[in-house]
Amino acid sequence: MKKLYIETYGCQMNFADSEVVASVLVSQSYLPVSHADEADLILINTCSIRDNAEKRVLARTRELQSLKKQNKNLKIGIIGCMAERMQQELFKKLEGVDLLAGPDSYRNLPQLLAQLDAEERVSDILLSTSETYEDIDPLRFQSNYISAFVSIMRGCNNFCTYCVVPYTRGRERSRPLESILKETLDLQKAGYKEITFLGQNVNSYNYTDEKGKQWRFPDLLAHIAEQIPEMRVRYATSHPKDISEELIDVMAKYSNICNSLHLPIQSGSTVVLEKMNRKYTREDYLKKVEMIKRKIPDMAISTDIIAGFCGETEEDHQMTLSAMKEVDYYYAFMFKYSERPGTLAEKSFDDDIEDDIKGRRLQEIIELQQSLSLEHNKRDLGKTFEVLVEGFSKKSELQLFGRTPQNKVVVFDRGEAKPSEFVKVIIEDCTAATLMGRLV
Ligand code: 5AD
Ligand code: SF4
């Protein structure tokens, strides 16, 4: 048996893809191992979203290459978005790399590896318009056996001007409902308590079944939530332009669909949003948030924000800060704009905001979010939540941690509770990052 080591960078979709890759290779009698120095095959599943993500992978791969001195048969592959974006350039930059496979080529990995017996270097970076890996049962090799990702669609058609994803992951396509349902029911049988539907753009889900019935995302969500009432359901990511009242009504109707929503705003300025090709204005976005909060008052909303996009003025930046306060995000992923080769922004706009200004704006965004998160958490003091226990707290074996439906982490003294159980916890204290509570 050959030993396989996979290291994953980037988004949740990449982590889900690594489980597909593991499944494909285990069926070819590879054995997953958890240390690179034991492996005969190292695959690095990569992310191109920002320059620093790519730099990290390049440095790490240089480090891993040195393992070839000990093990002459070791093969190293770069898979995922960087393989797709950089192609043969990666072979030039990294002499120890033997294989490249793009996000739609994982089915072909066994053939590529077989080719490596005869050829020095192999690659497959063809994108597909239909691949969803619907018949491959992901091998959950790094799972907590409580919570799992289920991929429902791939690719993106939105072409936000800053974003490399439409180029590295190709066009949108939806996985058949039947295979999503089967995977979900299998997870339930295996004892999982929570699933998160994944896609670059889950709201674009669109599948027509054999009877000619069309399934959009709210239909899928409602159908699955009904089939697995004991399991929690989450999803990510949603494009604000596609959030509909129908979707929020489905979330309100099923108590097992969690009241948390990741809704990337990117910027609070309509001028910047237009330049980003986000297809909504500040007002559109805020109106949707109002609708969401009206229908589901305890919905917790998180976001992604980019600081220092091309031409962003101080006033635009202030608009971002004010939108953050207005929405009252409980959490945010915050980034400095990083120009990506091949994107529309790279071709049409000047990356003209100095790095120190980007840094200062990002810092202001981070500091504001810290205080918003703290205030959000303080409002939970005294409230009781249903918590899905995920494991032992990092600090003490006597404490457990889990998540509320709003996706907030709660730490509490373990009492009789065990991982994988649903328990009720009353919140007694908090920081910006964590709630602390007591079992009731
Ligand atoms: N620079 C900085 N952040 C980016 N993102 C996407 N592309 C870029 C870029 N070029 C951010 C967006 C997106 C998240 C996944 O990454 O906020 O929602
Ligand atoms: Fe990138 Fe925009 Fe597509 Fe998200 S919706 S993956 S930010 S192009």
Coordinates of C-alpha atoms and ligand atoms in Angstrom, one line a residue:
M1 CA 0.0 0.0 0.0
K2 CA 1.3 3.5 -0.9
K3 CA 0.9 6.2 1.7
L4 CA -0.9 9.4 0.8
Y5 CA -0.5 12.7 2.6
I6 CA -2.8 15.6 1.7
E7 CA -2.3 19.2 3.0
T8 CA -5.2 21.6 2.3
Y9 CA -5.2 25.4 2.1
G10 CA -8.0 27.9 1.4
C11 CA -11.8 27.6 1.6
Q12 CA -14.1 25.0 3.0
M13 CA -14.7 23.8 -0.6
N14 CA -11.0 22.9 -0.8
F15 CA -11.3 20.8 2.4
A16 CA -14.4 19.1 0.8
D17 CA -12.4 18.5 -2.4
S18 CA -9.5 16.9 -0.5
E19 CA -12.1 14.4 0.8
V20 CA -13.0 13.6 -2.8
V21 CA -9.3 13.2 -3.7
A22 CA -8.8 10.9 -0.7
S23 CA -11.7 8.8 -1.8
V24 CA -10.5 8.5 -5.4
L25 CA -7.0 7.4 -4.2
V26 CA -8.0 5.1 -1.4
S27 CA -10.0 3.1 -4.0
Q28 CA -6.6 2.7 -5.7
S29 CA -5.2 1.3 -2.5
Y30 CA -3.5 4.4 -1.1
L31 CA -3.6 4.7 2.7
P32 CA -4.0 8.3 4.1
V33 CA -1.3 9.2 6.7
S34 CA -1.1 12.3 8.9
H35 CA 2.6 13.1 8.6
A36 CA 4.3 14.2 5.3
D37 CA 7.5 12.4 6.1
E38 CA 5.7 9.0 6.0
A39 CA 4.2 9.6 2.6
D40 CA 4.9 8.2 -0.9
L41 CA 2.6 10.8 -2.4
I42 CA 2.1 14.3 -1.1
L43 CA -0.7 16.3 -2.5
I44 CA -1.1 20.0 -1.7
N45 CA -4.6 21.4 -2.3
T46 CA -4.1 25.0 -3.0
C47 CA -5.8 28.4 -3.0
S48 CA -5.2 31.4 -5.3
I49 CA -7.6 33.9 -3.8
R50 CA -4.8 36.3 -2.6
D51 CA -1.1 36.6 -3.3
N52 CA -0.1 35.7 0.3
A53 CA -2.1 32.4 0.1
E54 CA 0.0 31.4 -3.0
K55 CA 3.2 32.6 -1.3
R56 CA 2.6 30.3 1.6
V57 CA 2.1 27.3 -0.5
L58 CA 5.2 28.0 -2.6
A59 CA 7.3 28.2 0.6
R60 CA 5.7 25.1 2.1
T61 CA 6.2 23.1 -1.1
R62 CA 9.9 24.1 -1.1
E63 CA 10.1 22.7 2.4
L64 CA 8.3 19.5 1.5
Q65 CA 10.5 18.9 -1.6
S66 CA 13.5 18.2 0.7
L67 CA 11.8 15.0 1.8
K68 CA 12.7 13.6 -1.6
K69 CA 16.3 13.3 -0.3
Q70 CA 15.1 10.6 2.2
N71 CA 12.6 8.9 0.0
K72 CA 13.6 8.7 -3.7
N73 CA 10.2 7.4 -4.7
L74 CA 8.3 10.3 -3.2
K75 CA 6.0 12.1 -5.6
I76 CA 4.6 15.6 -5.0
G77 CA 1.5 17.1 -6.6
I78 CA 0.0 20.5 -6.5
I79 CA -3.7 20.4 -7.0
G80 CA -6.6 22.9 -6.9
C81 CA -6.7 26.5 -7.7
M82 CA -2.9 27.3 -8.0
A83 CA -2.4 24.4 -10.4
E84 CA -5.3 25.8 -12.5
R85 CA -4.0 29.3 -12.4
M86 CA -0.3 28.9 -12.7
Q87 CA -0.1 25.8 -14.8
Q88 CA 3.4 25.0 -16.1
E89 CA 4.8 28.0 -14.3
L90 CA 4.6 26.0 -11.2
F91 CA 7.0 23.3 -12.6
K92 CA 9.5 26.1 -13.3
K93 CA 9.2 27.6 -9.8
L94 CA 9.2 24.2 -7.9
E95 CA 11.6 21.6 -9.3
G96 CA 10.4 18.9 -7.0
V97 CA 6.8 19.0 -8.2
D98 CA 5.8 16.0 -10.3
L99 CA 2.1 16.5 -10.9
L100 CA -0.5 19.2 -11.4
A101 CA -4.3 18.7 -11.2
G102 CA -6.9 21.4 -11.4
P103 CA -10.2 21.3 -9.4
D104 CA -12.1 19.3 -12.1
S105 CA -9.4 16.7 -12.7
Y106 CA -9.5 14.6 -9.5
R107 CA -11.2 11.7 -11.1
N108 CA -8.2 11.5 -13.4
L109 CA -5.6 11.3 -10.6
P110 CA -5.1 7.5 -10.8
Q111 CA -4.3 7.8 -14.6
L112 CA -2.0 10.8 -14.0
L113 CA -0.1 8.8 -11.3
A114 CA 0.2 5.8 -13.6
Q115 CA 1.6 8.1 -16.3
L116 CA 4.2 9.2 -13.9
D117 CA 5.8 5.8 -14.2
A118 CA 6.8 6.7 -17.8
E119 CA 6.9 10.5 -17.8
E120 CA 8.8 12.9 -15.6
R121 CA 6.0 15.4 -15.0
V122 CA 2.3 15.2 -15.7
S123 CA -0.6 17.6 -15.6
D124 CA -4.3 17.9 -16.1
I125 CA -5.9 21.3 -15.7
L126 CA -8.9 21.0 -17.9
L127 CA -12.0 22.6 -16.5
S128 CA -15.3 20.9 -16.9
T129 CA -18.8 22.4 -17.3
S130 CA -20.4 19.4 -15.7
E131 CA -18.1 17.7 -13.1
T132 CA -19.7 17.6 -9.6
Y133 CA -18.1 14.4 -8.4
E134 CA -21.7 13.3 -7.5
D135 CA -20.9 9.6 -7.5
I136 CA -17.8 9.9 -5.3
D137 CA -18.3 9.3 -1.6
P138 CA -16.0 11.7 0.1
L139 CA -13.6 10.0 2.5
R140 CA -13.8 12.1 5.6
F141 CA -10.3 11.5 6.8
Q142 CA -10.0 14.5 9.1
S143 CA -13.5 14.5 10.4
N144 CA -14.8 15.0 13.9
Y145 CA -17.7 12.6 12.9
I146 CA -20.2 15.3 14.2
S147 CA -20.2 17.9 11.5
A148 CA -19.6 17.5 7.7
F149 CA -19.5 19.5 4.5
V150 CA -21.6 18.4 1.6
S151 CA -20.8 20.0 -1.7
I152 CA -23.9 20.9 -3.7
M153 CA -22.6 23.0 -6.6
R154 CA -19.2 24.1 -8.1
G155 CA -17.9 27.1 -9.9
C156 CA -18.9 30.7 -10.2
N157 CA -20.4 32.8 -13.0
N158 CA -20.4 36.1 -11.2
F159 CA -17.0 37.5 -12.2
C160 CA -16.6 40.0 -9.4
T161 CA -13.7 42.0 -10.9
Y162 CA -11.2 41.3 -8.1
C163 CA -11.8 37.5 -8.0
V164 CA -9.8 34.7 -9.5
V165 CA -12.4 32.0 -8.7
P166 CA -14.3 32.0 -12.0
Y167 CA -11.0 31.3 -13.7
T168 CA -9.7 28.6 -11.4
R169 CA -12.9 26.8 -10.7
G170 CA -14.8 27.4 -13.9
R171 CA -18.6 27.8 -14.5
E172 CA -21.4 27.0 -12.2
R173 CA -22.9 23.5 -12.2
S174 CA -25.2 21.8 -9.7
R175 CA -24.9 18.4 -8.2
P176 CA -28.0 16.1 -8.6
L177 CA -30.4 16.3 -5.8
E178 CA -30.6 12.6 -5.4
S179 CA -26.9 12.3 -4.7
I180 CA -26.9 15.1 -2.2
L181 CA -29.8 13.4 -0.4
K182 CA -28.1 10.1 -0.4
E183 CA -24.9 11.5 1.0
T184 CA -26.8 13.4 3.7
L185 CA -28.8 10.3 4.7
D186 CA -25.5 8.3 4.8
L187 CA -24.0 10.9 7.1
Q188 CA -27.0 10.7 9.4
K189 CA -26.7 7.0 9.6
A190 CA -23.1 7.4 10.4
G191 CA -24.1 9.5 13.4
Y192 CA -23.3 13.0 12.1
K193 CA -25.4 15.8 13.7
E194 CA -24.8 18.7 11.3
I195 CA -24.2 19.3 7.6
T196 CA -23.1 22.4 5.8
F197 CA -24.0 22.7 2.2
L198 CA -21.1 24.1 0.2
G199 CA -20.7 26.0 -3.0
Q200 CA -19.1 29.1 -4.3
N201 CA -22.6 30.4 -4.7
V202 CA -25.2 28.0 -3.2
N203 CA -28.1 30.3 -4.2
S204 CA -27.4 29.6 -7.8
Y205 CA -28.3 25.9 -7.2
N206 CA -30.4 24.8 -10.1
Y207 CA -31.1 21.2 -11.0
T208 CA -33.8 19.5 -13.1
D209 CA -34.5 15.9 -12.0
E210 CA -35.5 13.0 -14.2
K211 CA -39.2 13.9 -13.9
G212 CA -38.5 17.4 -15.2
K213 CA -39.0 19.0 -11.8
Q214 CA -36.8 22.0 -11.3
W215 CA -35.0 22.4 -7.9
R216 CA -33.7 25.8 -6.8
F217 CA -31.7 26.3 -3.6
P218 CA -34.8 27.0 -1.3
D219 CA -36.4 23.8 -2.6
L220 CA -33.3 21.7 -2.0
L221 CA -32.9 23.2 1.5
A222 CA -36.5 22.6 2.5
H223 CA -36.5 19.1 1.1
I224 CA -33.3 18.0 2.9
A225 CA -34.3 19.8 6.2
E226 CA -37.5 17.9 6.2
Q227 CA -35.8 14.5 5.5
I228 CA -33.4 14.9 8.4
P229 CA -35.2 16.8 11.2
E230 CA -32.7 15.7 13.8
M231 CA -29.7 17.1 12.0
R232 CA -28.6 20.7 11.8
V233 CA -28.4 22.3 8.4
R234 CA -26.1 25.2 7.5
Y235 CA -24.9 26.5 4.2
A236 CA -22.2 28.8 2.6
T237 CA -21.7 31.0 0.6
S238 CA -24.5 33.2 -0.5
H239 CA -24.3 36.0 -2.9
P240 CA -26.4 38.9 -1.6
K241 CA -28.0 39.5 -5.0
D242 CA -29.6 36.0 -4.8
I243 CA -31.0 36.1 -1.3
S244 CA -34.7 35.9 -1.7
E245 CA -37.7 36.1 0.7
E246 CA -38.5 32.6 -0.3
L247 CA -35.1 31.4 1.0
I248 CA -35.5 33.2 4.3
D249 CA -39.0 31.8 4.7
V250 CA -37.6 28.3 4.3
M251 CA -35.0 29.1 7.0
A252 CA -37.8 30.4 9.3
K253 CA -40.0 27.4 8.7
Y254 CA -37.5 24.6 9.6
S255 CA -36.1 24.7 13.1
N256 CA -33.2 22.5 12.2
I257 CA -31.9 25.1 9.6
C258 CA -29.5 27.2 11.7
N259 CA -30.1 30.9 12.1
S260 CA -26.8 32.1 10.8
L261 CA -26.0 33.5 7.4
H262 CA -22.8 34.3 5.7
L263 CA -23.5 37.2 3.5
P264 CA -20.3 38.8 2.0
I265 CA -20.8 42.6 1.6
Q266 CA -17.1 43.3 0.4
S267 CA -17.7 47.0 0.6
G268 CA -20.2 49.4 2.0
S269 CA -19.9 51.9 -0.9
T270 CA -22.1 51.7 -3.9
V271 CA -19.4 53.2 -6.1
V272 CA -16.9 50.5 -5.1
L273 CA -19.5 47.7 -5.3
E274 CA -20.2 48.8 -8.9
K275 CA -16.6 48.7 -9.7
M276 CA -16.4 45.2 -8.1
N277 CA -19.3 44.1 -10.3
R278 CA -21.2 42.9 -7.3
K279 CA -24.6 43.7 -8.9
Y280 CA -26.1 45.3 -5.7
T281 CA -25.9 48.7 -4.1
R282 CA -25.4 49.5 -0.5
E283 CA -29.1 50.2 -0.2
D284 CA -30.1 46.8 -1.8
Y285 CA -27.8 45.0 0.6
L286 CA -29.1 46.9 3.7
K287 CA -32.7 46.3 2.6
K288 CA -32.1 42.6 2.3
V289 CA -30.6 42.6 5.8
E290 CA -33.7 44.4 7.1
M291 CA -36.0 41.8 5.5
I292 CA -33.9 39.0 7.0
K293 CA -34.0 40.5 10.5
R294 CA -37.7 41.1 10.2
K295 CA -38.4 37.5 9.4
I296 CA -35.8 36.0 11.7
P297 CA -34.9 38.4 14.5
D298 CA -32.3 36.1 16.0
M299 CA -30.4 35.6 12.7
A300 CA -26.6 36.1 13.1
I301 CA -25.0 37.5 10.0
S302 CA -21.3 37.3 9.1
T303 CA -19.5 38.7 6.2
D304 CA -16.4 39.2 4.0
I305 CA -14.8 42.6 3.6
I306 CA -12.1 43.8 1.3
A307 CA -10.1 46.9 2.3
G308 CA -8.4 49.1 -0.3
F309 CA -9.9 48.0 -3.5
C310 CA -8.8 50.1 -6.6
G311 CA -9.8 53.7 -6.3
E312 CA -11.4 53.3 -2.8
T313 CA -11.5 56.7 -1.2
E314 CA -11.5 57.6 2.5
E315 CA -15.3 58.2 2.2
D316 CA -15.9 54.8 0.6
H317 CA -13.9 53.3 3.5
Q318 CA -16.1 55.2 6.0
M319 CA -19.2 53.8 4.2
T320 CA -17.9 50.3 4.8
L321 CA -17.5 51.0 8.5
S322 CA -21.0 52.4 8.8
A323 CA -22.5 49.5 6.9
M324 CA -20.8 47.1 9.3
K325 CA -22.4 48.9 12.3
E326 CA -25.8 49.0 10.6
V327 CA -25.8 45.3 9.8
D328 CA -24.3 44.4 13.2
Y329 CA -22.2 41.5 12.0
Y330 CA -21.3 38.9 14.6
Y331 CA -18.2 37.9 12.7
A332 CA -16.2 38.9 9.6
F333 CA -13.4 37.7 7.4
M334 CA -11.4 40.8 6.5
F335 CA -8.8 41.2 3.8
K336 CA -6.5 43.7 2.1
Y337 CA -7.2 43.8 -1.6
S338 CA -4.7 41.7 -3.5
E339 CA -4.5 42.1 -7.2
R340 CA -4.9 38.8 -9.0
P341 CA -3.5 38.2 -12.5
G342 CA -6.0 37.7 -15.2
T343 CA -9.0 39.3 -13.3
L344 CA -11.0 42.2 -14.8
A345 CA -9.7 44.5 -12.0
E346 CA -6.1 43.7 -12.9
K347 CA -6.8 44.5 -16.6
S348 CA -9.0 47.6 -16.1
F349 CA -8.1 49.3 -12.9
D350 CA -5.0 50.6 -11.1
D351 CA -4.2 48.9 -7.8
D352 CA -3.6 52.4 -6.5
I353 CA -4.1 52.3 -2.8
E354 CA -0.8 52.3 -1.0
D355 CA -0.1 49.2 1.1
D356 CA 0.2 51.2 4.3
I357 CA -3.2 52.8 3.7
K358 CA -4.8 49.4 2.9
G359 CA -3.2 48.2 6.1
R360 CA -4.6 51.1 8.2
R361 CA -8.1 50.7 6.7
L362 CA -8.0 47.0 7.4
Q363 CA -6.9 47.6 10.9
E364 CA -9.9 50.0 11.5
I365 CA -12.2 47.4 10.0
I366 CA -10.8 44.7 12.3
E367 CA -11.0 46.9 15.4
L368 CA -14.6 47.8 14.6
Q369 CA -15.5 44.2 14.1
Q370 CA -13.9 43.2 17.4
S371 CA -16.2 45.7 19.2
L372 CA -19.2 44.6 17.2
S373 CA -18.5 40.9 18.0
L374 CA -18.2 41.7 21.7
E375 CA -21.4 43.7 21.8
H376 CA -23.2 41.0 19.8
N377 CA -22.0 38.4 22.3
K378 CA -22.9 40.5 25.3
R379 CA -26.5 40.6 24.1
D380 CA -26.5 36.8 24.5
L381 CA -25.7 37.0 28.3
G382 CA -28.5 35.4 30.2
K383 CA -30.0 33.6 27.1
T384 CA -30.2 29.9 26.8
F385 CA -29.1 28.2 23.5
E386 CA -29.2 24.7 22.1
V387 CA -25.5 23.8 21.7
L388 CA -24.1 20.9 19.5
V389 CA -21.1 19.7 21.5
E390 CA -18.1 19.3 19.2
G391 CA -15.3 18.4 21.6
F392 CA -13.1 19.2 24.5
S393 CA -12.0 22.8 25.1
K394 CA -8.4 23.5 24.2
K395 CA -7.7 24.7 27.8
S396 CA -9.2 21.9 29.9
E397 CA -10.5 18.4 29.6
L398 CA -13.1 19.4 32.2
Q399 CA -14.7 21.7 29.7
L400 CA -16.5 21.2 26.4
F401 CA -17.1 23.4 23.4
G402 CA -19.8 23.5 20.9
R403 CA -21.8 25.9 18.7
T404 CA -25.1 27.7 19.0
P405 CA -27.5 27.7 16.0
Q406 CA -26.0 31.2 15.3
N407 CA -22.6 29.5 14.9
K408 CA -21.1 31.1 17.9
V409 CA -18.6 29.0 19.9
V410 CA -19.6 28.3 23.5
V411 CA -17.4 26.8 26.2
F412 CA -18.8 25.3 29.4
D413 CA -18.0 22.8 32.2
R414 CA -18.7 19.4 30.9
G415 CA -20.9 17.9 33.6
E416 CA -22.5 14.8 32.1
A417 CA -22.5 16.1 28.5
K418 CA -20.5 14.4 25.7
P419 CA -19.3 15.4 22.3
S420 CA -22.0 14.9 19.6
E421 CA -24.9 15.6 22.0
F422 CA -27.3 18.6 21.9
V423 CA -27.4 20.3 25.2
K424 CA -28.9 23.5 26.6
V425 CA -26.4 26.1 27.8
I426 CA -27.1 29.4 29.6
I427 CA -24.6 32.2 28.7
E428 CA -22.9 33.8 31.7
D429 CA -19.8 35.5 30.3
C430 CA -18.2 36.3 27.0
T431 CA -15.2 37.7 25.0
A432 CA -15.4 39.0 21.4
A433 CA -14.6 35.5 20.2
T434 CA -16.3 33.1 22.7
L435 CA -19.4 32.7 24.8
M436 CA -18.9 31.0 28.2
G437 CA -21.9 29.3 29.8
R438 CA -23.3 26.6 32.1
L439 CA -25.3 23.5 31.4
V440 CA -29.0 23.8 32.3
Ligands
5AD1 N1 -8.2 40.3 -2.7 C1 -8.6 40.3 -1.4 N2 -9.7 39.5 -1.0 C2 -10.3 38.8 -2.0 N3 -11.4 38.0 -1.9 C3 -11.6 37.5 -3.1 N4 -10.7 37.9 -4.0 C4 -9.9 38.8 -3.3 C5 -8.8 39.6 -3.7 N5 -8.3 39.6 -4.9 C6 -12.1 37.7 -0.7 C7 -13.6 38.1 -0.8 C8 -14.3 36.8 -0.9 C9 -13.4 36.0 0.0 C10 -13.6 34.5 -0.2 O1 -12.1 36.4 -0.3 O2 -13.9 38.9 0.3 O3 -15.6 36.9 -0.4
SF4_2 FE1 -15.4 35.3 -6.5 FE2 -17.6 36.9 -6.7 FE3 -17.7 34.3 -7.5 FE4 -17.5 34.9 -4.8 S1 -19.2 35.4 -6.2 S2 -16.3 33.3 -6.0 S3 -16.2 36.7 -4.8 S4 -16.4 35.9 -8.4

